[in-house]
Short mmCIF file of C-alpha atoms and ligand atoms in Angstrom, two decimals:
data_model
loop_
_atom_site.label_atom_id
_atom_site.label_comp_id
_atom_site.label_asym_id
_atom_site.label_seq_id
_atom_site.Cartn_x
_atom_site.Cartn_y
_atom_site.Cartn_z
CA MET A 1 0.10 0.11 -0.37
CA SER A 2 1.25 3.53 -1.03
CA THR A 3 2.24 5.99 1.84
CA PRO A 4 -1.11 8.17 2.56
CA LYS A 5 -0.92 11.60 1.46
CA ILE A 6 -2.25 14.21 4.05
CA LEU A 7 -2.49 17.80 2.08
CA ILE A 8 -3.24 20.95 4.53
CA LEU A 9 -3.90 24.06 3.08
CA GLY A 10 -2.93 26.84 5.41
CA ALA A 11 -0.57 27.87 8.20
CA GLY A 12 -2.88 29.54 10.43
CA TYR A 13 -3.50 28.58 14.17
CA GLY A 14 -5.80 25.52 12.64
CA GLY A 15 -3.55 24.38 9.99
CA LEU A 16 -0.05 24.96 11.53
CA ILE A 17 -1.35 22.93 14.71
CA THR A 18 -2.49 19.94 12.77
CA THR A 19 0.78 20.04 11.01
CA LEU A 20 3.01 20.17 13.99
CA GLN A 21 0.46 17.70 15.82
CA LEU A 22 1.06 15.41 13.10
CA GLN A 23 4.59 16.15 12.93
CA LYS A 24 5.02 14.97 16.63
CA ARG A 25 2.58 11.72 16.32
CA LEU A 26 3.81 10.27 13.21
CA ASN A 27 7.15 8.82 11.80
CA TYR A 28 8.66 10.26 8.77
CA ASN A 29 7.73 7.02 6.55
CA GLU A 30 4.05 6.46 7.98
CA ALA A 31 2.49 9.57 5.91
CA GLU A 32 3.52 12.23 3.21
CA ILE A 33 2.53 15.43 4.90
CA THR A 34 2.28 18.60 2.93
CA LEU A 35 1.47 21.96 3.91
CA VAL A 36 0.67 24.72 1.51
CA ASN A 37 0.82 28.36 2.81
CA LYS A 38 0.65 31.94 0.74
CA HIS A 39 3.88 32.61 2.78
CA ASN A 40 6.77 31.28 4.15
CA TYR A 41 5.58 32.85 7.90
CA HIS A 42 3.03 32.13 10.24
CA TYR A 43 1.57 35.03 11.41
CA ILE A 44 -0.27 35.61 15.21
CA THR A 45 -3.53 37.04 13.69
CA THR A 46 -4.31 37.68 17.46
CA TRP A 47 -1.74 40.38 17.58
CA LEU A 48 -2.39 41.89 13.92
CA HIS A 49 -4.30 45.33 15.47
CA GLU A 50 -0.53 46.23 16.97
CA PRO A 51 1.14 46.74 13.62
CA ALA A 52 -2.04 47.84 11.62
CA ALA A 53 -1.76 50.94 14.31
CA GLY A 54 2.11 51.05 14.32
CA THR A 55 2.54 50.27 17.93
CA ALA A 56 4.63 47.14 16.98
CA SER A 57 6.23 45.90 13.70
CA ALA A 58 4.85 43.65 11.45
CA ASP A 59 7.83 41.51 11.58
CA HIS A 60 6.79 41.02 15.41
CA ALA A 61 3.73 39.57 14.51
CA ARG A 62 5.10 36.68 12.16
CA VAL A 63 7.20 33.33 12.86
CA SER A 64 9.13 31.70 10.11
CA LEU A 65 7.98 28.76 9.44
CA GLU A 66 11.28 27.16 8.50
CA GLY A 67 11.92 26.92 12.24
CA LEU A 68 8.81 25.08 13.59
CA LEU A 69 8.90 22.35 10.71
CA ASN A 70 10.64 19.28 10.53
CA ARG A 71 11.28 18.94 6.75
CA ASP A 72 12.16 15.23 7.35
CA LYS A 73 8.38 14.96 8.06
CA VAL A 74 6.61 17.85 6.52
CA ASN A 75 6.85 19.08 2.66
CA PHE A 76 6.14 22.72 2.87
CA VAL A 77 5.02 24.47 -0.53
CA LYS A 78 4.76 28.31 -0.47
CA GLY A 79 2.03 28.82 -2.78
CA THR A 80 -1.49 30.09 -2.86
CA VAL A 81 -4.36 27.81 -3.29
CA GLN A 82 -6.80 28.85 -6.28
CA SER A 83 -9.33 25.74 -5.91
CA ILE A 84 -10.33 22.80 -4.56
CA GLN A 85 -11.45 19.65 -6.58
CA SER A 86 -12.84 17.15 -3.98
CA GLU A 87 -14.11 14.56 -6.84
CA ALA A 88 -10.62 14.11 -8.39
CA GLN A 89 -9.21 14.51 -4.70
CA THR A 90 -6.86 17.26 -6.07
CA VAL A 91 -6.13 21.00 -5.08
CA THR A 92 -5.09 23.37 -7.74
CA LEU A 93 -2.56 26.56 -7.30
CA GLU A 94 -2.19 29.84 -8.87
CA ASN A 95 0.93 28.83 -10.45
CA GLY A 96 -0.54 25.97 -11.97
CA ASP A 97 0.59 23.07 -10.02
CA VAL A 98 -1.58 20.26 -8.95
CA LEU A 99 -1.40 18.53 -5.57
CA GLY A 100 -3.44 15.09 -4.79
CA TYR A 101 -4.15 14.09 -1.50
CA ASP A 102 -5.64 11.06 0.51
CA TYR A 103 -6.72 13.28 3.41
CA LEU A 104 -7.26 17.06 3.08
CA VAL A 105 -7.44 19.79 5.35
CA ILE A 106 -8.69 22.95 4.76
CA GLY A 107 -7.48 25.86 7.46
CA LEU A 108 -7.81 28.86 5.18
CA GLY A 109 -8.90 31.34 7.45
CA SER A 110 -11.35 33.84 7.04
CA GLU A 111 -12.59 37.02 4.62
CA PRO A 112 -14.11 40.38 5.68
CA GLU A 113 -17.81 39.90 6.12
CA THR A 114 -18.95 43.04 4.00
CA PHE A 115 -22.60 41.95 4.16
CA GLY A 116 -22.77 43.55 0.31
CA ILE A 117 -22.65 46.79 1.96
CA GLU A 118 -21.96 49.24 -1.22
CA GLY A 119 -18.16 50.51 -1.18
CA LEU A 120 -16.83 48.58 1.22
CA LYS A 121 -14.50 46.07 -0.89
CA GLU A 122 -13.29 48.97 -2.94
CA HIS A 123 -12.63 51.59 -0.44
CA ALA A 124 -12.12 50.29 3.26
CA PHE A 125 -8.99 48.23 4.81
CA SER A 126 -9.45 45.32 6.91
CA ILE A 127 -7.13 44.02 9.56
CA ARG A 128 -6.28 40.56 8.19
CA SER A 129 -2.62 39.72 7.24
CA ILE A 130 0.85 41.02 7.42
CA ASN A 131 0.59 42.72 4.02
CA ALA A 132 -2.70 44.32 4.73
CA VAL A 133 -1.27 45.75 8.63
CA ARG A 134 1.66 47.02 6.83
CA HIS A 135 -0.90 49.05 4.38
CA ILE A 136 -2.99 50.31 7.22
CA ARG A 137 -0.14 51.71 9.34
CA GLU A 138 1.61 53.45 5.97
CA HIS A 139 -1.54 54.75 5.22
CA ILE A 140 -2.31 56.42 8.48
CA GLU A 141 1.16 57.92 8.65
CA TYR A 142 0.52 59.32 4.77
CA MET A 143 -2.40 60.95 5.99
CA PHE A 144 -0.98 62.88 8.51
CA SER A 145 1.86 63.73 6.37
CA LYS A 146 -0.30 64.76 3.84
CA PHE A 147 -2.74 67.09 6.05
CA LYS A 148 0.36 69.07 6.80
CA ASN A 149 0.61 69.92 3.04
CA GLU A 150 -3.40 70.55 2.86
CA PRO A 151 -4.15 72.11 6.07
CA HIS A 152 -7.95 72.52 5.38
CA ARG A 153 -8.07 68.69 4.75
CA THR A 154 -9.31 67.82 8.22
CA ASP A 155 -10.45 64.35 6.63
CA TYR A 156 -7.19 63.07 6.16
CA LEU A 157 -7.06 63.38 10.15
CA THR A 158 -10.42 61.45 10.90
CA PHE A 159 -10.45 57.61 11.06
CA VAL A 160 -13.27 55.27 11.32
CA VAL A 161 -13.68 52.16 12.46
CA GLY A 162 -16.49 49.75 11.49
CA GLY A 163 -17.46 47.60 14.20
CA ALA A 164 -17.19 47.59 18.13
CA GLY A 165 -16.35 43.74 18.28
CA PHE A 166 -13.35 42.57 19.47
CA THR A 167 -11.08 43.44 16.41
CA GLY A 168 -12.43 47.01 16.46
CA ILE A 169 -12.00 47.49 20.15
CA GLU A 170 -8.44 45.83 19.94
CA PHE A 171 -7.65 48.52 16.97
CA CYS A 172 -9.05 51.37 18.77
CA GLY A 173 -7.22 50.58 21.58
CA GLU A 174 -3.65 50.53 19.69
CA LEU A 175 -4.88 53.64 17.55
CA GLY A 176 -5.26 55.40 20.65
CA ASP A 177 -2.11 54.65 21.90
CA ARG A 178 -0.42 55.78 18.85
CA LEU A 179 -2.44 59.22 18.21
CA PRO A 180 0.00 60.91 20.62
CA GLU A 181 3.06 59.95 18.96
CA LEU A 182 1.97 60.58 15.57
CA CYS A 183 1.03 63.77 16.67
CA GLU A 184 4.28 64.93 17.83
CA GLU A 185 5.92 63.60 14.87
CA PHE A 186 4.11 65.31 12.38
CA ASP A 187 3.45 68.40 14.09
CA VAL A 188 -0.31 67.78 14.60
CA ASP A 189 -2.94 69.39 17.21
CA PRO A 190 -4.47 66.48 18.51
CA GLU A 191 -7.79 68.47 18.21
CA LEU A 192 -7.77 67.87 15.11
CA VAL A 193 -7.56 64.53 14.72
CA LYS A 194 -11.00 62.00 15.27
CA VAL A 195 -11.45 58.67 15.56
CA TYR A 196 -14.75 57.07 15.08
CA CYS A 197 -15.85 53.53 16.31
CA ILE A 198 -19.13 53.07 14.62
CA GLU A 199 -21.42 49.90 15.83
CA ALA A 200 -24.68 48.38 14.39
CA ALA A 201 -26.05 46.88 17.53
CA PRO A 202 -27.11 48.87 20.60
CA THR A 203 -24.07 47.95 22.51
CA ALA A 204 -20.28 47.76 21.85
CA LEU A 205 -18.89 43.94 22.15
CA PRO A 206 -22.55 42.72 21.86
CA GLY A 207 -23.36 39.65 24.23
CA PHE A 208 -20.19 40.48 26.20
CA ASP A 209 -20.57 41.10 29.81
CA PRO A 210 -22.23 44.84 30.17
CA GLU A 211 -19.64 45.94 33.34
CA LEU A 212 -16.65 44.66 30.97
CA VAL A 213 -18.08 46.80 27.69
CA THR A 214 -18.47 49.85 30.08
CA TYR A 215 -15.16 49.71 31.14
CA ALA A 216 -13.59 48.85 27.39
CA MET A 217 -15.68 51.89 26.53
CA ASP A 218 -14.17 54.17 29.34
CA VAL A 219 -10.92 53.32 28.50
CA LEU A 220 -11.07 54.21 24.95
CA GLU A 221 -13.18 57.30 25.32
CA ARG A 222 -9.80 58.45 27.54
CA LYS A 223 -7.87 57.80 24.44
CA GLY A 224 -9.65 60.06 22.14
CA ILE A 225 -12.23 57.12 20.42
CA GLU A 226 -15.48 58.77 19.92
CA PHE A 227 -18.29 55.86 19.90
CA LYS A 228 -21.58 56.07 17.50
CA ILE A 229 -23.71 53.20 18.80
CA GLY A 230 -26.54 51.69 17.45
CA THR A 231 -25.65 53.42 14.05
CA PRO A 232 -25.15 50.63 10.89
CA ILE A 233 -22.73 52.02 8.40
CA LYS A 234 -24.67 51.73 5.06
CA GLN A 235 -22.21 52.81 2.48
CA CYS A 236 -18.66 53.40 1.96
CA THR A 237 -17.18 55.80 -0.49
CA PRO A 238 -13.95 57.47 -1.37
CA ASP A 239 -15.04 60.10 0.67
CA GLY A 240 -15.98 58.65 4.05
CA VAL A 241 -19.10 56.39 5.03
CA LEU A 242 -22.59 57.05 5.03
CA LEU A 243 -24.54 56.02 8.39
CA ALA A 244 -28.29 54.79 8.67
CA THR A 245 -28.72 58.01 10.23
CA GLY A 246 -28.00 59.71 7.14
CA GLU A 247 -24.84 61.61 8.58
CA GLU A 248 -21.62 61.18 6.29
CA ILE A 249 -18.10 61.25 8.10
CA LYS A 250 -15.74 62.30 5.52
CA SER A 251 -12.56 60.31 5.93
CA LYS A 252 -10.09 58.88 3.70
CA THR A 253 -9.28 55.63 6.06
CA VAL A 254 -12.16 53.27 7.04
CA ILE A 255 -11.10 50.25 8.60
CA TRP A 256 -13.57 47.57 8.51
CA ALA A 257 -13.83 45.56 11.51
CA ALA A 258 -17.70 44.01 11.62
CA GLY A 259 -16.91 40.38 11.33
CA VAL A 260 -15.82 37.97 8.89
CA ARG A 261 -16.73 34.94 6.94
CA GLY A 262 -14.98 31.48 6.05
CA ASN A 263 -12.46 32.00 2.99
CA SER A 264 -14.64 31.79 -0.30
CA LEU A 265 -12.83 29.22 -1.86
CA VAL A 266 -14.43 26.47 0.82
CA GLU A 267 -17.95 27.71 -1.27
CA LYS A 268 -16.28 27.41 -4.43
CA ALA A 269 -15.52 23.80 -3.54
CA GLY A 270 -18.86 23.11 -3.94
CA PHE A 271 -19.30 22.39 -0.02
CA GLU A 272 -22.40 23.59 1.43
CA VAL A 273 -21.59 26.89 3.90
CA MET A 274 -23.19 29.30 6.32
CA ARG A 275 -21.12 32.61 5.43
CA GLY A 276 -18.54 30.69 4.03
CA ARG A 277 -18.12 28.22 7.04
CA VAL A 278 -18.91 24.18 6.58
CA LYS A 279 -21.24 22.83 9.61
CA VAL A 280 -18.45 20.13 10.12
CA ASP A 281 -19.52 16.79 11.97
CA GLU A 282 -18.09 16.18 15.37
CA PHE A 283 -14.66 14.75 13.77
CA LEU A 284 -14.70 18.07 11.86
CA ARG A 285 -15.17 16.19 8.71
CA VAL A 286 -17.28 17.89 5.84
CA PRO A 287 -20.46 16.01 5.80
CA GLY A 288 -20.32 13.50 2.66
CA HIS A 289 -16.54 13.51 2.51
CA GLU A 290 -15.06 11.29 4.93
CA ASN A 291 -11.54 12.26 3.70
CA VAL A 292 -11.85 16.10 4.02
CA PHE A 293 -11.68 17.69 7.00
CA VAL A 294 -11.98 21.98 7.97
CA VAL A 295 -10.38 23.89 10.97
CA GLY A 296 -10.30 27.26 12.12
CA ASP A 297 -12.43 29.80 10.74
CA CYS A 298 -13.81 27.96 8.05
CA ALA A 299 -15.27 25.30 9.78
CA LEU A 300 -18.39 26.03 11.78
CA ILE A 301 -19.57 24.15 15.26
CA PHE A 302 -22.22 24.78 17.40
CA ASN A 303 -22.70 24.62 21.30
CA GLU A 304 -25.26 22.17 23.25
CA GLU A 305 -27.92 25.09 22.93
CA GLY A 306 -27.44 24.96 19.14
CA ARG A 307 -25.70 28.61 19.05
CA PRO A 308 -22.59 28.41 16.78
CA TYR A 309 -19.23 29.44 18.27
CA PRO A 310 -17.65 32.44 17.59
CA PRO A 311 -14.71 31.59 15.28
CA THR A 312 -11.33 32.06 17.37
CA ALA A 313 -7.86 31.17 17.47
CA GLN A 314 -8.64 29.40 20.52
CA ILE A 315 -10.90 26.95 18.89
CA ALA A 316 -8.75 26.75 15.76
CA VAL A 317 -6.06 25.70 18.30
CA GLN A 318 -8.06 23.00 19.84
CA GLU A 319 -9.30 21.71 16.58
CA GLY A 320 -5.78 21.58 15.18
CA GLU A 321 -5.04 19.29 18.37
CA THR A 322 -7.67 17.14 17.78
CA LEU A 323 -7.70 16.64 14.26
CA GLY A 324 -3.78 15.95 13.99
CA ASP A 325 -4.04 13.44 16.78
CA ASN A 326 -7.02 11.67 14.90
CA LEU A 327 -5.44 11.68 11.24
CA ALA A 328 -2.57 9.84 12.99
CA ALA A 329 -4.60 7.53 14.52
CA MET A 330 -6.81 6.75 11.00
CA ILE A 331 -3.64 6.35 9.54
CA ARG A 332 -2.79 3.76 11.96
CA GLY A 333 -6.14 1.72 11.95
CA GLU A 334 -6.86 3.25 15.77
CA LEU A 335 -9.58 4.63 17.31
CA THR A 336 -10.65 8.52 16.72
CA GLN A 337 -11.87 11.16 19.02
CA LYS A 338 -14.77 13.75 18.70
CA PHE A 339 -14.04 17.06 18.67
CA ILE A 340 -15.28 19.07 22.12
CA PRO A 341 -14.06 22.24 22.64
CA HIS A 342 -12.80 23.48 25.79
CA LEU A 343 -13.71 27.36 26.34
CA GLN A 344 -10.84 29.35 28.49
CA GLY A 345 -12.36 32.15 28.48
CA THR A 346 -12.12 35.34 26.27
CA LEU A 347 -9.35 38.21 26.69
CA ALA A 348 -9.08 41.05 24.71
CA SER A 349 -6.26 44.31 25.02
CA LEU A 350 -7.28 47.64 25.15
CA GLY A 351 -3.75 49.22 24.28
CA LYS A 352 -0.36 49.37 26.59
CA GLY A 353 -1.32 47.63 29.79
CA GLU A 354 -5.03 47.63 29.79
CA GLY A 355 -7.36 45.01 28.82
CA ILE A 356 -10.88 43.48 29.97
CA GLY A 357 -11.61 39.47 30.13
CA GLN A 358 -13.79 36.91 31.23
CA VAL A 359 -12.68 33.73 32.60
CA GLY A 360 -15.36 31.49 33.80
CA SER A 361 -17.53 33.61 35.88
CA LYS A 362 -14.52 35.56 36.85
CA LYS A 363 -14.33 39.22 35.24
CA LEU A 364 -10.93 40.93 34.60
CA PHE A 365 -9.98 44.52 33.97
CA GLY A 366 -7.06 46.67 33.09
CA SER A 367 -3.46 45.15 33.99
CA THR A 368 -5.00 41.97 35.31
CA ALA A 369 -6.36 40.88 31.72
CA ALA A 370 -3.48 42.63 29.92
CA MET A 371 -1.40 40.05 31.86
CA MET A 372 -3.28 37.28 31.49
CA LYS A 373 -3.95 37.83 27.53
CA LYS A 374 0.26 37.74 27.36
CA ALA A 375 0.43 34.65 29.34
CA SER A 376 -2.25 33.47 26.95
CA ASP A 377 -0.10 34.39 24.07
CA LEU A 378 2.99 32.79 25.72
CA ARG A 379 1.56 29.53 26.18
CA TYR A 380 0.54 29.37 22.32
CA LEU A 381 3.93 30.70 21.48
CA TYR A 382 5.65 27.93 23.32
CA LYS A 383 3.28 25.36 22.18
CA ILE A 384 4.55 25.97 18.39
CA GLY A 385 7.83 26.87 19.06
CA GLY A 386 9.38 26.21 22.49
CA VAL A 387 10.71 28.71 25.15
CA GLY A 388 13.36 30.10 22.62
CA LEU A 389 10.33 31.29 20.39
CA ALA A 390 8.36 32.34 23.55
CA LEU A 391 11.10 34.34 25.11
CA LYS A 392 11.78 36.39 21.75
CA LYS A 393 8.06 37.20 20.97
CA VAL A 394 6.49 38.02 23.91
CA LYS A 395 6.85 41.69 24.60
CA LEU A 396 6.56 42.27 28.85
P1 FAD B 1 -5.67 32.20 10.04
O1 FAD B 1 -4.94 32.29 11.42
O2 FAD B 1 -6.30 33.34 9.25
O3 FAD B 1 -5.00 31.73 8.89
C1 FAD B 1 -5.05 31.36 7.68
C2 FAD B 1 -3.67 30.98 6.90
O4 FAD B 1 -4.43 30.52 5.62
C3 FAD B 1 -3.16 32.34 6.90
O5 FAD B 1 -1.33 31.80 7.02
C4 FAD B 1 -3.22 32.48 5.11
O6 FAD B 1 -1.69 33.33 4.75
C5 FAD B 1 -3.63 31.41 4.76
N1 FAD B 1 -4.31 31.39 3.38
C6 FAD B 1 -5.26 32.01 3.00
N2 FAD B 1 -5.66 32.04 2.14
C7 FAD B 1 -4.94 31.24 1.07
C8 FAD B 1 -4.78 30.87 -0.16
N3 FAD B 1 -5.27 30.97 -0.95
N4 FAD B 1 -3.68 29.90 -0.28
C9 FAD B 1 -2.37 29.61 0.44
N5 FAD B 1 -2.71 30.21 1.84
C10 FAD B 1 -3.77 30.61 2.00
N6 FAD B 1 -8.61 34.80 18.59
C11 FAD B 1 -8.84 34.61 19.76
O7 FAD B 1 -8.73 33.30 20.27
N7 FAD B 1 -8.26 35.14 20.82
C12 FAD B 1 -8.01 36.66 20.51
O8 FAD B 1 -7.30 37.03 21.48
C13 FAD B 1 -7.86 36.87 18.97
N8 FAD B 1 -7.64 38.13 18.50
C14 FAD B 1 -7.98 38.42 17.47
C15 FAD B 1 -7.64 40.00 16.95
C16 FAD B 1 -7.67 40.54 15.49
C17 FAD B 1 -7.15 41.52 15.23
C18 FAD B 1 -8.35 39.58 14.74
C19 FAD B 1 -8.15 39.86 13.18
C20 FAD B 1 -8.62 38.15 15.32
C21 FAD B 1 -8.71 37.45 16.21
N9 FAD B 1 -9.03 36.65 16.94
C22 FAD B 1 -8.69 36.06 18.21
C23 FAD B 1 -9.52 35.84 16.00
C24 FAD B 1 -8.50 34.44 15.42
O9 FAD B 1 -7.10 35.31 14.88
C25 FAD B 1 -9.25 33.73 14.04
O10 FAD B 1 -10.24 32.97 14.45
C26 FAD B 1 -8.04 32.60 13.78
O11 FAD B 1 -6.85 33.16 13.24
C27 FAD B 1 -8.43 31.65 12.85
O12 FAD B 1 -7.27 30.76 12.53
P2 FAD B 1 -7.21 29.92 11.32
O13 FAD B 1 -6.17 29.10 11.04
O14 FAD B 1 -8.83 29.47 10.65
O15 FAD B 1 -6.85 31.01 10.40
P1 NAD B 2 -17.48 40.44 15.24
O1 NAD B 2 -18.57 39.73 14.70
O2 NAD B 2 -17.14 40.02 16.75
O3 NAD B 2 -18.01 42.20 15.58
C1 NAD B 2 -18.11 42.57 14.53
C2 NAD B 2 -19.25 43.82 15.41
O4 NAD B 2 -19.43 44.65 13.99
C3 NAD B 2 -20.63 43.34 15.63
O5 NAD B 2 -20.53 43.92 16.76
C4 NAD B 2 -21.66 43.96 14.60
O6 NAD B 2 -22.72 44.34 15.19
C5 NAD B 2 -20.91 45.11 13.91
N1 NAD B 2 -21.57 45.54 12.68
C6 NAD B 2 -21.67 44.39 11.86
N2 NAD B 2 -22.48 45.35 10.34
C7 NAD B 2 -22.22 46.57 10.65
C8 NAD B 2 -22.42 47.84 9.94
N3 NAD B 2 -23.06 47.73 8.32
N4 NAD B 2 -21.95 49.05 10.76
C9 NAD B 2 -21.66 49.13 12.03
N5 NAD B 2 -21.17 47.73 12.48
C10 NAD B 2 -21.58 46.84 12.17
O7 NAD B 2 -16.50 40.24 14.59
P2 NAD B 2 -14.81 40.71 14.82
O8 NAD B 2 -14.81 41.58 16.16
O9 NAD B 2 -14.33 41.21 13.38
O10 NAD B 2 -14.13 39.39 15.18
C11 NAD B 2 -14.08 38.54 14.33
C12 NAD B 2 -13.87 37.02 15.31
O11 NAD B 2 -12.84 37.14 15.71
C13 NAD B 2 -14.95 37.16 16.22
O12 NAD B 2 -15.09 35.59 16.53
C14 NAD B 2 -14.19 37.46 17.45
O13 NAD B 2 -14.53 36.85 18.50
C15 NAD B 2 -12.92 36.62 17.43
N6 NAD B 2 -11.59 37.89 18.02
C16 NAD B 2 -11.39 37.72 19.11
C17 NAD B 2 -10.54 38.79 19.80
C18 NAD B 2 -10.26 38.23 21.35
O14 NAD B 2 -10.72 37.13 21.88
N7 NAD B 2 -9.44 39.28 21.85
C19 NAD B 2 -10.26 39.65 19.10
C20 NAD B 2 -10.56 39.92 17.96
C21 NAD B 2 -11.41 39.15 17.33
#
């Protein structure tokens, strides 16, 4: 019998952890493992709001895959997936290469959810990759420099964040920290700078504990962020946003942080999806496809009350661990285990030394939450790259 081929698409939280788990569990001759990723690095998506605002370098949020993979066990292909053909059991890359598989793992992450709102795809930025956040940071700096040459254009100094979910809130925390530095660097009067965080729902962080939400909003307001709550964005133009209230905000910088959907390649592959995510079974399989598995933001799983879990790195990592173990077990003819998520809580940063969190029934505020978040980051870095990586990357 030929060696089974395992093909993993995407080296994000879900895909990388599946790969590392397989690397740990299997001997080099038990399976042919191939990992395909757009870049030769893994990025810490959960940190991307920092380089986007410019409070950390983009380099800080990426980790070379070279140092994580055992090349005796894993083939790495730097390439962009173009399409998946499940009938033929092949995947086509943008360069025309076709890769075959016996087992496929899809971990291609998410795309911004624009809900069909006009102009967002064309005119808004989103915090979704190293390349995207480099662009946001440069653009913000460019706006400050441009204003100095056209001082009547205060719209250059107006920044709109669409969505007060965790991504929007975390980005506002960082931007609030960066603004004083930018004002000083570009000799700009801080009074002229406006940051609007615009949320459609009747509250920021809908569904989160109200006391923690109030705390987060107070911290961000003190940093100069202005909230518009219960105010959906209806349209984005090259000149700003139009709100459902009829108000127009003139801005050359709209950061869309109003939710995500699964990578469109999954739907294009012909799998049934809800907002781009496959309702996987308890073994993370695509229904009707025994050998195709989905992890991370492309997978949709439900809690006991039948409500979908939000897509998080926390769940993607746990899925990757279970799937890695299961694939190793399947190859050895051993029993597999159902995936059961173990939620460890939610922690969000609000800029330097500030955060909020809920772990079980315990609410965390300020520096305690920020420290817990760092500890959780440390655990992840240790998991993928050992003590060396953890010490290199964590900012104390
Ligand atoms: P990703 O980590 O996004 O990885 C997808 C990978 O696929 C990437 O390497 C990408 O380059 C690659 N890829 C995509 N398309 C292709 C293609 N066509 N060909 C080849 N490769 C491709 N969650 C938490 O639990 N805690 C947090 O604190 C937290 N903070 C966050 C902060 C921010 C600013 C953001 C944006 C998200 C945060 N999240 C957090 C959510 C979390 O980051 C995602 O749920 C998680 O990254 C999903 O993991 P994934 O493996 O599905 O995808
Ligand atoms: P989200 O779906 O959690 O929040 C998006 C927000 O945008 C919602 O509050 C929604 O009401 C609002 N919105 C939608 N349409 C709008 C409109 N037209 N105008 C104004 N507001 C609008 O999305 P996210 O914040 O991008 O997060 C994506 C996923 O990543 C979530 O599962 C989240 O839990 C996770 N995440 C977690 C953390 C953390 O744990 N620290 C940080 C970032 C992201």
